XYZ file of C-alpha atoms in Angstrom:
626
model
C 53.862 160.612 146.201
C 50.783 159.980 148.299
C 48.663 160.158 145.207
C 50.737 157.481 143.505
C 50.406 155.201 146.496
C 46.677 155.668 146.492
C 46.518 154.850 142.808
C 48.582 151.691 143.337
C 46.270 150.597 146.114
C 43.360 151.197 143.840
C 45.006 149.028 141.163
C 45.547 146.228 143.644
C 41.928 146.438 144.776
C 40.867 146.144 141.182
C 43.108 143.099 140.771
C 41.619 141.487 143.872
C 38.127 142.086 142.618
C 39.031 140.586 139.261
C 40.508 137.497 140.876
C 37.430 137.166 143.070
C 35.235 137.250 140.011
C 37.232 134.527 138.257
C 39.172 131.905 140.234
C 41.024 130.781 137.092
C 42.576 134.205 136.447
C 46.221 134.643 137.354
C 47.942 137.951 136.802
C 51.235 136.214 136.307
C 49.864 134.046 133.484
C 51.403 136.136 130.649
C 50.358 137.045 128.002
C 46.916 135.442 128.105
C 45.589 137.774 130.808
C 47.141 141.002 129.534
C 44.091 141.972 127.566
C 41.758 141.047 130.405
C 43.743 143.143 132.866
C 43.922 145.996 130.429
C 40.172 145.874 129.972
C 39.444 145.936 133.697
C 42.017 148.597 134.530
C 40.678 150.852 131.810
C 37.256 150.717 133.458
C 38.699 152.380 136.579
C 38.777 156.192 136.419
C 42.239 157.737 136.465
C 43.913 154.286 135.977
C 45.946 155.016 132.825
C 49.288 154.278 134.461
C 48.391 150.625 135.318
C 47.390 150.119 131.699
C 50.658 151.562 130.455
C 52.545 149.413 132.927
C 50.886 146.233 131.695
C 51.481 147.184 128.072
C 55.197 147.578 128.799
C 55.356 143.915 129.774
C 54.809 142.721 126.154
C 57.753 140.951 124.423
C 58.680 139.938 120.865
C 57.433 136.421 121.540
C 54.044 137.862 122.534
C 53.896 139.850 119.305
C 54.739 136.793 117.180
C 52.123 134.715 119.010
C 49.441 137.312 118.369
C 50.453 137.743 114.709
C 50.040 134.013 114.187
C 46.384 134.438 115.113
C 46.006 137.502 112.885
C 45.923 139.951 115.818
C 48.103 143.045 115.480
C 47.195 144.663 118.810
C 50.320 143.486 120.608
C 52.526 144.661 117.729
C 50.695 147.987 117.768
C 51.236 148.274 121.526
C 54.951 147.618 121.100
C 55.210 150.132 118.265
C 53.492 152.790 120.378
C 56.284 152.796 122.967
C 57.968 155.641 121.173
C 60.015 156.622 118.172
C 63.180 155.194 119.742
C 61.807 151.649 119.855
C 63.104 149.190 117.217
C 61.684 145.719 116.585
C 63.952 142.757 117.190
C 65.323 140.849 114.184
C 63.328 137.749 115.097
C 60.059 139.688 114.783
C 61.053 141.316 111.475
C 62.166 137.983 109.987
C 58.817 136.438 110.946
C 56.928 139.271 109.258
C 58.904 139.009 105.994
C 58.827 135.229 105.808
C 55.055 135.139 106.321
C 54.248 138.000 103.926
C 52.558 140.147 106.627
C 52.175 143.339 104.626
C 50.020 145.171 107.218
C 52.513 144.450 109.973
C 55.365 145.746 107.799
C 53.474 148.946 106.989
C 52.767 149.458 110.699
C 56.438 149.134 111.585
C 57.549 151.463 108.799
C 55.028 154.147 109.873
C 55.534 153.933 113.652
C 59.278 153.258 113.826
C 61.150 155.984 112.015
C 64.565 154.329 112.482
C 63.428 150.917 111.297
C 64.764 149.609 107.966
C 64.636 145.964 106.821
C 67.948 144.182 106.428
C 69.222 142.594 103.205
C 68.580 139.174 104.721
C 64.908 140.114 105.236
C 64.569 141.256 101.637
C 66.329 138.119 100.336
C 63.913 135.938 102.293
C 60.940 137.791 100.808
C 62.385 137.496 97.284
C 63.108 133.784 97.646
C 59.529 133.160 98.730
C 58.075 135.423 96.032
C 56.600 138.039 98.376
C 56.611 140.818 95.842
C 54.198 143.055 97.819
C 56.603 143.083 100.747
C 59.345 144.298 98.438
C 57.062 146.954 96.962
C 56.111 148.272 100.414
C 59.768 148.354 101.399
C 60.740 150.139 98.189
C 58.021 152.763 98.767
C 59.306 153.638 102.229
C 63.004 152.828 101.685
C 63.870 153.591 98.038
C 67.445 152.283 98.372
C 66.452 148.932 99.875
C 66.719 145.997 97.448
C 67.447 142.271 97.683
C 70.995 141.145 97.067
C 72.106 139.307 93.929
C 71.918 136.042 95.855
C 68.338 136.719 96.868
C 67.346 137.611 93.312
C 69.014 134.466 91.963
C 67.128 132.358 94.467
C 63.878 134.004 93.393
C 64.640 133.207 89.748
C 65.530 129.608 90.582
C 62.210 129.318 92.390
C 60.445 130.684 89.293
C 59.044 133.909 90.786
C 58.499 135.925 87.641
C 56.919 138.798 89.613
C 60.218 139.363 91.444
C 62.047 139.516 88.122
C 59.494 141.998 86.806
C 59.903 144.194 89.889
C 63.705 144.210 89.631
C 63.595 144.806 85.876
C 61.257 147.769 86.352
C 63.742 149.462 88.677
C 66.942 148.251 86.942
C 66.228 147.505 83.258
C 69.736 146.207 82.463
C 70.092 144.014 85.512
C 69.404 140.660 83.785
C 71.162 138.798 80.976
C 67.931 137.766 79.325
C 69.477 135.232 76.937
C 71.019 133.336 79.828
C 67.912 133.733 81.974
C 65.781 132.296 79.164
C 68.095 129.279 78.840
C 68.043 128.711 82.604
C 64.263 129.037 82.699
C 63.927 126.383 79.981
C 66.203 124.059 81.906
C 64.247 124.599 85.127
C 60.850 124.388 83.470
C 59.736 127.950 84.335
C 57.335 128.585 81.497
C 56.039 131.855 83.039
C 59.523 133.354 82.992
C 60.042 132.214 79.405
C 56.778 133.779 78.292
C 57.527 137.069 80.088
C 61.019 137.334 78.581
C 59.621 136.524 75.155
C 56.831 139.114 75.426
C 58.850 141.837 77.130
C 62.171 141.462 75.329
C 61.402 139.309 72.288
C 64.088 136.840 73.349
C 63.975 133.051 73.171
C 66.610 130.638 74.478
C 69.217 129.280 72.088
C 68.829 125.903 70.354
C 70.042 124.314 73.588
C 66.968 125.495 75.464
C 64.602 122.868 74.085
C 67.212 120.155 74.722
C 67.660 121.272 78.325
C 63.916 121.252 78.817
C 63.623 117.783 77.244
C 66.316 116.100 79.326
C 64.733 117.565 82.476
C 61.305 116.265 81.468
C 59.580 119.668 81.100
C 57.164 118.698 78.340
C 55.150 121.960 78.497
C 58.294 123.999 77.913
C 59.341 121.688 75.070
C 55.972 122.064 73.374
C 55.936 125.861 73.826
C 59.468 126.274 72.430
C 58.706 123.932 69.530
C 55.618 126.013 68.781
C 57.796 129.120 68.637
C 60.391 127.466 66.364
C 59.308 124.162 64.742
C 62.687 123.762 63.024
C 64.546 122.982 66.251
C 64.123 119.621 67.954
C 65.841 118.348 71.084
C 69.094 116.492 70.502
C 69.225 112.715 70.697
C 71.417 112.916 73.779
C 68.802 115.008 75.582
C 66.067 112.545 74.596
C 68.296 109.717 75.829
C 68.686 111.504 79.164
C 64.922 111.955 79.322
C 64.429 108.245 78.661
C 67.002 107.321 81.296
C 65.134 109.545 83.776
C 61.802 107.887 82.885
C 60.428 111.002 81.149
C 58.665 108.841 78.574
C 56.127 111.542 77.666
C 58.975 113.608 76.267
C 60.282 110.590 74.333
C 56.799 109.924 72.993
C 56.458 113.562 71.915
C 59.843 113.368 70.194
C 58.896 110.237 68.257
C 55.638 111.864 67.125
C 57.210 115.118 65.980
C 60.303 113.734 64.254
C 59.688 112.736 60.654
C 61.853 109.610 60.701
C 63.084 107.874 63.815
C 66.193 105.635 63.515
C 65.931 101.927 64.240
C 66.650 100.486 67.669
C 70.094 99.312 66.577
C 71.168 102.887 65.866
C 70.462 103.896 69.449
C 72.047 100.747 70.887
C 75.387 101.070 69.073
C 75.535 104.732 70.064
C 74.901 103.920 73.718
C 71.442 105.538 73.833
C 69.916 102.715 75.825
C 67.083 104.758 77.294
C 65.551 105.453 73.876
C 66.355 101.889 72.837
C 64.434 100.563 75.845
C 61.435 102.696 74.973
C 61.513 101.646 71.309
C 62.036 97.987 72.203
C 58.975 98.065 74.466
C 56.923 99.068 71.425
C 58.568 96.609 68.983
C 57.813 92.969 68.121
C 60.674 91.756 70.349
C 62.750 90.212 67.534
C 65.647 92.545 68.159
C 68.481 91.726 68.692
C 69.392 88.795 66.471
C 72.482 86.557 66.314
C 74.362 88.893 64.000
C 73.815 91.876 66.278
C 75.173 90.032 69.305
C 78.184 88.762 67.354
C 78.949 92.293 66.184
C 78.797 93.575 69.755
C 81.318 90.971 70.922
C 83.697 91.761 68.089
C 83.587 95.444 69.080
C 84.011 94.577 72.765
C 81.533 97.095 74.237
C 80.349 95.547 77.500
C 77.421 97.949 77.922
C 76.023 97.012 74.511
C 76.601 93.305 75.176
C 74.838 93.533 78.523
C 71.837 95.397 77.057
C 71.474 92.945 74.166
C 71.726 89.979 76.512
C 68.950 91.337 78.726
C 66.646 91.626 75.730
C 67.431 88.196 74.246
C 69.091 86.037 76.928
C 68.586 82.887 74.861
C 71.061 84.094 72.206
C 74.792 84.101 72.878
C 77.819 84.910 70.724
C 79.146 82.194 68.441
C 82.689 80.799 68.653
C 83.949 82.860 65.742
C 82.943 86.172 67.306
C 84.447 85.089 70.642
C 87.714 84.226 68.885
C 87.713 87.652 67.249
C 87.163 89.232 70.660
C 90.122 87.260 72.066
C 92.390 88.283 69.182
C 91.403 91.930 69.588
C 92.081 91.780 73.336
C 88.554 92.653 74.511
C 89.101 91.179 77.969
C 86.201 93.109 79.528
C 83.655 91.440 77.254
C 85.279 88.042 77.840
C 85.073 88.536 81.598
C 81.407 89.463 81.207
C 80.884 86.247 79.248
C 82.716 84.268 81.939
C 80.387 85.686 84.582
C 77.166 85.278 82.614
C 77.632 82.417 80.131
C 80.884 80.492 80.714
C 79.781 77.570 78.521
C 80.434 79.716 75.458
C 84.119 79.852 76.416
C 84.565 76.114 77.024
C 85.486 75.435 73.406
C 88.934 74.018 72.500
C 89.602 76.730 69.909
C 88.684 79.471 72.361
C 90.863 77.964 75.097
C 93.761 77.742 72.641
C 93.289 81.392 71.715
C 93.127 82.458 75.369
C 96.306 80.522 76.159
C 98.097 81.857 73.090
C 97.259 85.411 74.133
C 98.178 84.719 77.760
C 94.760 85.485 79.233
C 95.439 83.211 82.198
C 92.856 84.782 84.477
C 90.106 83.513 82.201
C 91.753 80.127 81.645
C 92.146 79.503 85.385
C 88.545 80.457 86.074
C 87.262 78.256 83.263
C 89.172 75.267 84.633
C 87.686 75.901 88.078
C 84.139 76.288 86.789
C 83.695 73.040 84.890
C 85.417 69.854 86.052
C 83.627 67.759 83.416
C 85.073 69.650 80.480
C 87.345 67.524 78.232
C 90.297 69.564 76.936
C 91.842 68.842 73.570
C 95.424 67.689 73.013
C 96.388 71.199 71.913
C 94.868 72.649 75.113
C 96.981 70.331 77.256
C 100.169 70.936 75.283
C 99.810 74.720 75.281
C 99.310 74.874 79.042
C 102.353 72.635 79.585
C 104.497 74.812 77.309
C 103.411 77.941 79.175
C 105.043 76.733 82.383
C 102.171 77.929 84.582
C 102.163 75.386 87.383
C 98.870 76.498 88.975
C 97.052 76.374 85.646
C 98.496 72.927 84.943
C 97.428 71.744 88.401
C 93.872 72.898 87.652
C 94.019 71.097 84.317
C 95.105 67.837 85.944
C 92.132 68.000 88.328
C 89.719 67.494 85.432
C 87.948 64.166 85.328
C 88.982 63.400 81.736
C 92.404 64.281 80.419
C 94.603 63.115 77.548
C 98.294 62.385 78.066
C 100.700 65.203 77.210
C 102.574 64.858 73.944
C 106.314 64.189 73.998
C 106.864 67.432 72.111
C 105.243 69.496 74.866
C 107.227 67.651 77.556
C 110.477 68.304 75.686
C 109.650 71.986 75.233
C 108.779 72.344 78.915
C 112.153 70.805 79.799
C 114.076 73.059 77.412
C 112.295 76.094 78.886
C 113.229 74.996 82.403
C 109.656 74.464 83.642
C 110.607 72.059 86.434
C 107.314 72.502 88.281
C 105.377 71.422 85.203
C 107.646 68.386 84.755
C 107.015 67.361 88.369
C 103.229 67.531 87.880
C 103.414 65.600 84.620
C 105.560 62.858 86.182
C 103.169 62.536 89.138
C 100.077 62.298 86.926
C 101.714 60.220 84.168
C 104.608 58.236 85.715
C 107.502 57.620 83.384
C 106.835 60.681 81.212
C 110.241 62.327 80.812
C 112.102 64.235 78.086
C 113.747 62.120 75.394
C 117.505 61.545 75.052
C 117.993 64.272 72.452
C 116.283 66.819 74.674
C 118.348 65.725 77.686
C 121.515 66.345 75.656
C 120.232 69.815 74.827
C 119.678 70.439 78.525
C 123.439 70.192 79.098
C 124.124 72.501 76.182
C 121.661 75.061 77.556
C 122.711 74.652 81.183
C 119.305 73.613 82.594
C 120.667 72.510 85.955
C 117.260 72.369 87.710
C 115.793 70.099 85.048
C 118.815 67.766 85.189
C 118.496 67.689 88.972
C 114.835 66.688 88.516
C 115.898 63.826 86.204
C 118.497 62.650 88.730
C 115.741 62.696 91.370
C 113.155 60.623 89.513
C 115.609 58.296 87.701
C 117.821 56.633 90.350
C 120.345 55.124 87.880
C 120.638 58.161 85.676
C 124.223 59.110 84.707
C 125.691 62.008 82.791
C 127.713 60.960 79.753
C 131.142 62.403 79.070
C 129.830 63.881 75.826
C 127.050 65.786 77.599
C 129.461 66.844 80.321
C 131.810 68.288 77.688
C 128.873 70.064 76.037
C 128.109 71.816 79.326
C 131.781 72.801 79.653
C 132.000 74.125 76.078
C 129.031 76.410 76.787
C 130.422 77.687 80.081
C 127.900 76.157 82.506
C 130.233 75.833 85.490
C 127.373 75.349 87.969
C 126.103 72.391 85.982
C 129.640 70.919 85.813
C 129.931 71.191 89.568
C 126.552 69.490 90.105
C 127.296 66.608 87.686
C 130.762 66.087 89.161
C 129.172 65.805 92.612
C 127.075 62.933 91.227
C 130.017 61.224 89.469
C 133.577 62.008 90.615
C 135.034 60.461 87.458
C 133.509 63.171 85.274
C 136.228 65.655 84.310
C 136.590 67.802 81.188
C 139.576 67.213 78.904
C 142.193 69.848 78.161
C 140.933 70.524 74.651
C 137.378 71.145 75.864
C 138.644 73.542 78.544
C 140.704 75.331 75.883
C 137.680 75.695 73.617
C 135.608 77.064 76.541
C 138.342 79.532 77.403
C 138.598 80.635 73.787
C 134.843 81.407 73.897
C 135.312 83.507 77.030
C 133.999 80.936 79.525
C 136.841 81.379 82.022
C 134.747 80.035 84.885
C 135.120 76.508 83.486
C 138.914 76.639 83.879
C 138.594 78.301 87.286
C 136.219 75.582 88.492
C 138.489 72.842 87.107
C 141.583 73.977 89.028
C 139.639 75.013 92.118
C 138.339 71.447 92.255
C 141.838 70.152 93.093
C 143.221 72.961 95.242
C 142.374 71.262 98.533
C 142.746 67.659 97.381
C 146.200 67.921 95.768
C 148.695 69.407 98.241
C 151.581 68.625 95.836
C 149.692 70.546 93.117
C 149.695 67.479 90.917
C 146.567 66.643 88.940
C 145.213 63.152 88.225
C 145.571 61.620 84.792
C 143.846 63.968 82.357
C 142.547 63.259 78.861
C 143.987 65.461 76.183
C 140.789 65.553 74.105
C 137.425 63.878 73.882
C 138.411 61.598 70.974
C 141.636 59.857 71.977
C 142.155 57.835 75.116
C 145.586 59.325 75.809
C 146.052 60.763 79.299
C 148.981 62.575 80.903
C 150.115 63.531 84.372
C 150.679 67.270 84.821
C 151.105 69.746 87.588
C 148.669 72.597 87.918
C 151.134 75.033 86.374
C 151.853 72.750 83.430
C 148.136 72.164 82.841
C 147.457 75.896 82.786
C 150.270 76.483 80.286
C 149.041 73.728 77.998
C 145.431 74.989 78.143
C 146.693 78.448 77.199
C 148.648 76.938 74.326
C 145.636 74.964 73.100
C 143.405 78.050 73.298
C 145.942 80.006 71.242
C 146.086 77.238 68.654
C 142.270 77.055 68.462
C 142.050 80.823 68.038
C 144.715 80.822 65.327
C 143.049 77.958 63.499
C 139.690 79.687 63.682
C 141.145 82.945 62.390
C 142.848 81.151 59.509
C 139.660 79.265 58.694
C 137.745 82.548 58.620
C 140.357 84.022 56.290
C 140.041 81.048 53.932
C 136.271 81.364 54.009
C 136.519 85.057 53.155
C 138.951 84.350 50.287
C 136.660 81.653 48.917
C 133.703 83.992 48.931
C 135.699 86.647 47.110
C 136.794 84.106 44.490
C 133.225 82.923 44.034
C 132.040 86.492 43.591
C 134.718 87.063 40.931
C 133.962 83.749 39.187
C 137.479 82.289 39.703
C 138.142 78.656 40.698
C 138.184 78.091 44.407
C 141.496 76.780 45.811
C 141.519 74.988 49.133
C 144.318 74.204 51.555
C 143.633 71.024 53.435
C 146.555 71.440 55.764
C 145.088 74.538 57.437
C 141.375 73.789 57.264
C 140.774 73.240 60.952
C 137.197 73.573 62.202
C 136.749 75.742 65.279
C 135.674 73.767 68.290
C 136.740 70.401 66.778
C 139.043 68.068 68.712
C 142.743 68.722 68.011
C 144.141 65.478 66.602
C 147.435 66.770 65.224
C 150.142 64.111 65.972
C 152.823 66.693 66.600
C 150.496 68.473 68.989
C 149.739 65.217 70.788
C 153.454 64.552 71.083
C 154.126 68.053 72.318
C 151.457 67.735 74.975
C 153.152 64.564 76.203
C 156.351 66.462 77.065
C 156.829 66.734 80.778
C 154.347 63.901 81.390
C 154.072 60.147 80.938
C 151.891 58.932 78.058
C 149.861 55.753 78.519
C 148.789 55.359 74.901
C 150.443 53.664 71.975
C 153.657 55.186 70.661
C 152.843 57.808 68.069
C 156.392 58.393 66.738
C 155.599 56.747 63.389
C 152.850 59.305 62.636
C 153.830 62.131 60.251
C 153.461 65.615 61.779
C 151.137 68.165 60.165
C 152.158 71.685 59.269
C 151.290 73.046 62.698
C 153.898 74.479 65.064
C 152.721 75.228 68.573
C 156.095 76.185 70.021
C 155.926 73.620 72.805
C 159.697 73.654 73.159
C 159.406 76.999 74.833
C 157.222 75.466 77.542
C 159.668 72.662 78.486
């Protein structure tokens, strides 16, 4: 114990003398002063234990710092601690990543339990440190990089790693696939080694993969091995798109005949087409080429052609063909890039006829000075698109709509269009014939519009009856609200009921439910022809309408039977016999005198006495209703 204390005192005296000799020296300034202290302590006799103590202060960080300068003394000091010492993973990873073969050999010799991890071997393989793998294999025969590490080495193009693995495991690689991958990645060394060692070349796809990736050296080498295989056009197109023009140039020089620019354009190979066009006289494309592109409707082709010859646009005929074929994408492109080509009356007509309203609306917004044709105006009015018509009416020059288009808009119920037309062209309304058809078709909104703009407008009894015959009860109610004297006659109600329009009869009687507490109706016309009116109760009116409907149905059935018999006689070639007493047209006013007299029973007739008229051969059985 006393001896140890004396030795420690001696060490401290040495330290003091060292500090006295150099004011800048600090024992606690690790690791810079380790070597200096070791040197001085080793000069003192019997001072081995201070040296060993200082050496034990080294760390992994100190070893890495010294290895960076090429000094292995610190690593050697750490390895000399004993057979139980193992280097930390950080130190081993640094050695493998930096290809420090001497340091690895030192660790393998000094540290009997040390063995590199798979991660260390993968890192060496990925970086191509084949000597590190050889040293490891010599000392640790079972140590080998993983499949991931080997794949990374191949991707990086380290042919030496592949050679090392193949030497130990001959069947490890699929050489056909490796050759194809090497061509795609541009690893000519790997291709040459596989070809020399195994006699294997990549498939016909190899040269195409190399071409599209721009590996001209690989393309030339593969073509030299097999001059009968050229890259595909698609791979050359990809090379052109990726600006690998040297590959495209090589292809054009080694192919016997190169197709014209148009071939590449229509097939969507725009990269090759660009390269060829840059070497041409600039006369491509022409008018015919652009027209053909519009007829086909390929926007990419149209866009490419337009960039090359912006002064040429499609003609009207090709645009019309594009409209008929429904190539809306090409038409939208034309709208965005050259809308003047679309501002042609025939094109507008075609767009309207096909219902391409998006284009029509945009065209009307783009050019306020455009003068539409009469057909343009009429077609837009007939379409019933109010917003499109409003855009049309904002144009500076506009022709007046034709009466035909106004009538058709009314018959279709396009009230919004009629409003716009009347505001822009006051007094423009449907004609009388069309107004009559409005009642037949039940266009209540259009009739309301006419009542609004024409203060003295009145509905005729004939038109009112037409609405009733076709079952338009809502229209009857509206017209009656405008003129309380408008009421349908019994015959018209019967005809409507016979057709299944029961709402007309319901509306008629509902009209008087609240106004006639005695359930007596006002004077009612029997039909639309005579002026005879009668006074009936609600019950009597319902019975007589039912009777009239039955008579109309019977007359119609008999008329159909006669028509069928006539047709049969005509088919057989026999003379056609007619019976005038039963030929009653369905829907016609019933003017049978006996019927008129029967309908007068129970009521008071205000017409001339009809007793002198001879009754027809029609028996309605009115006596049963009395």
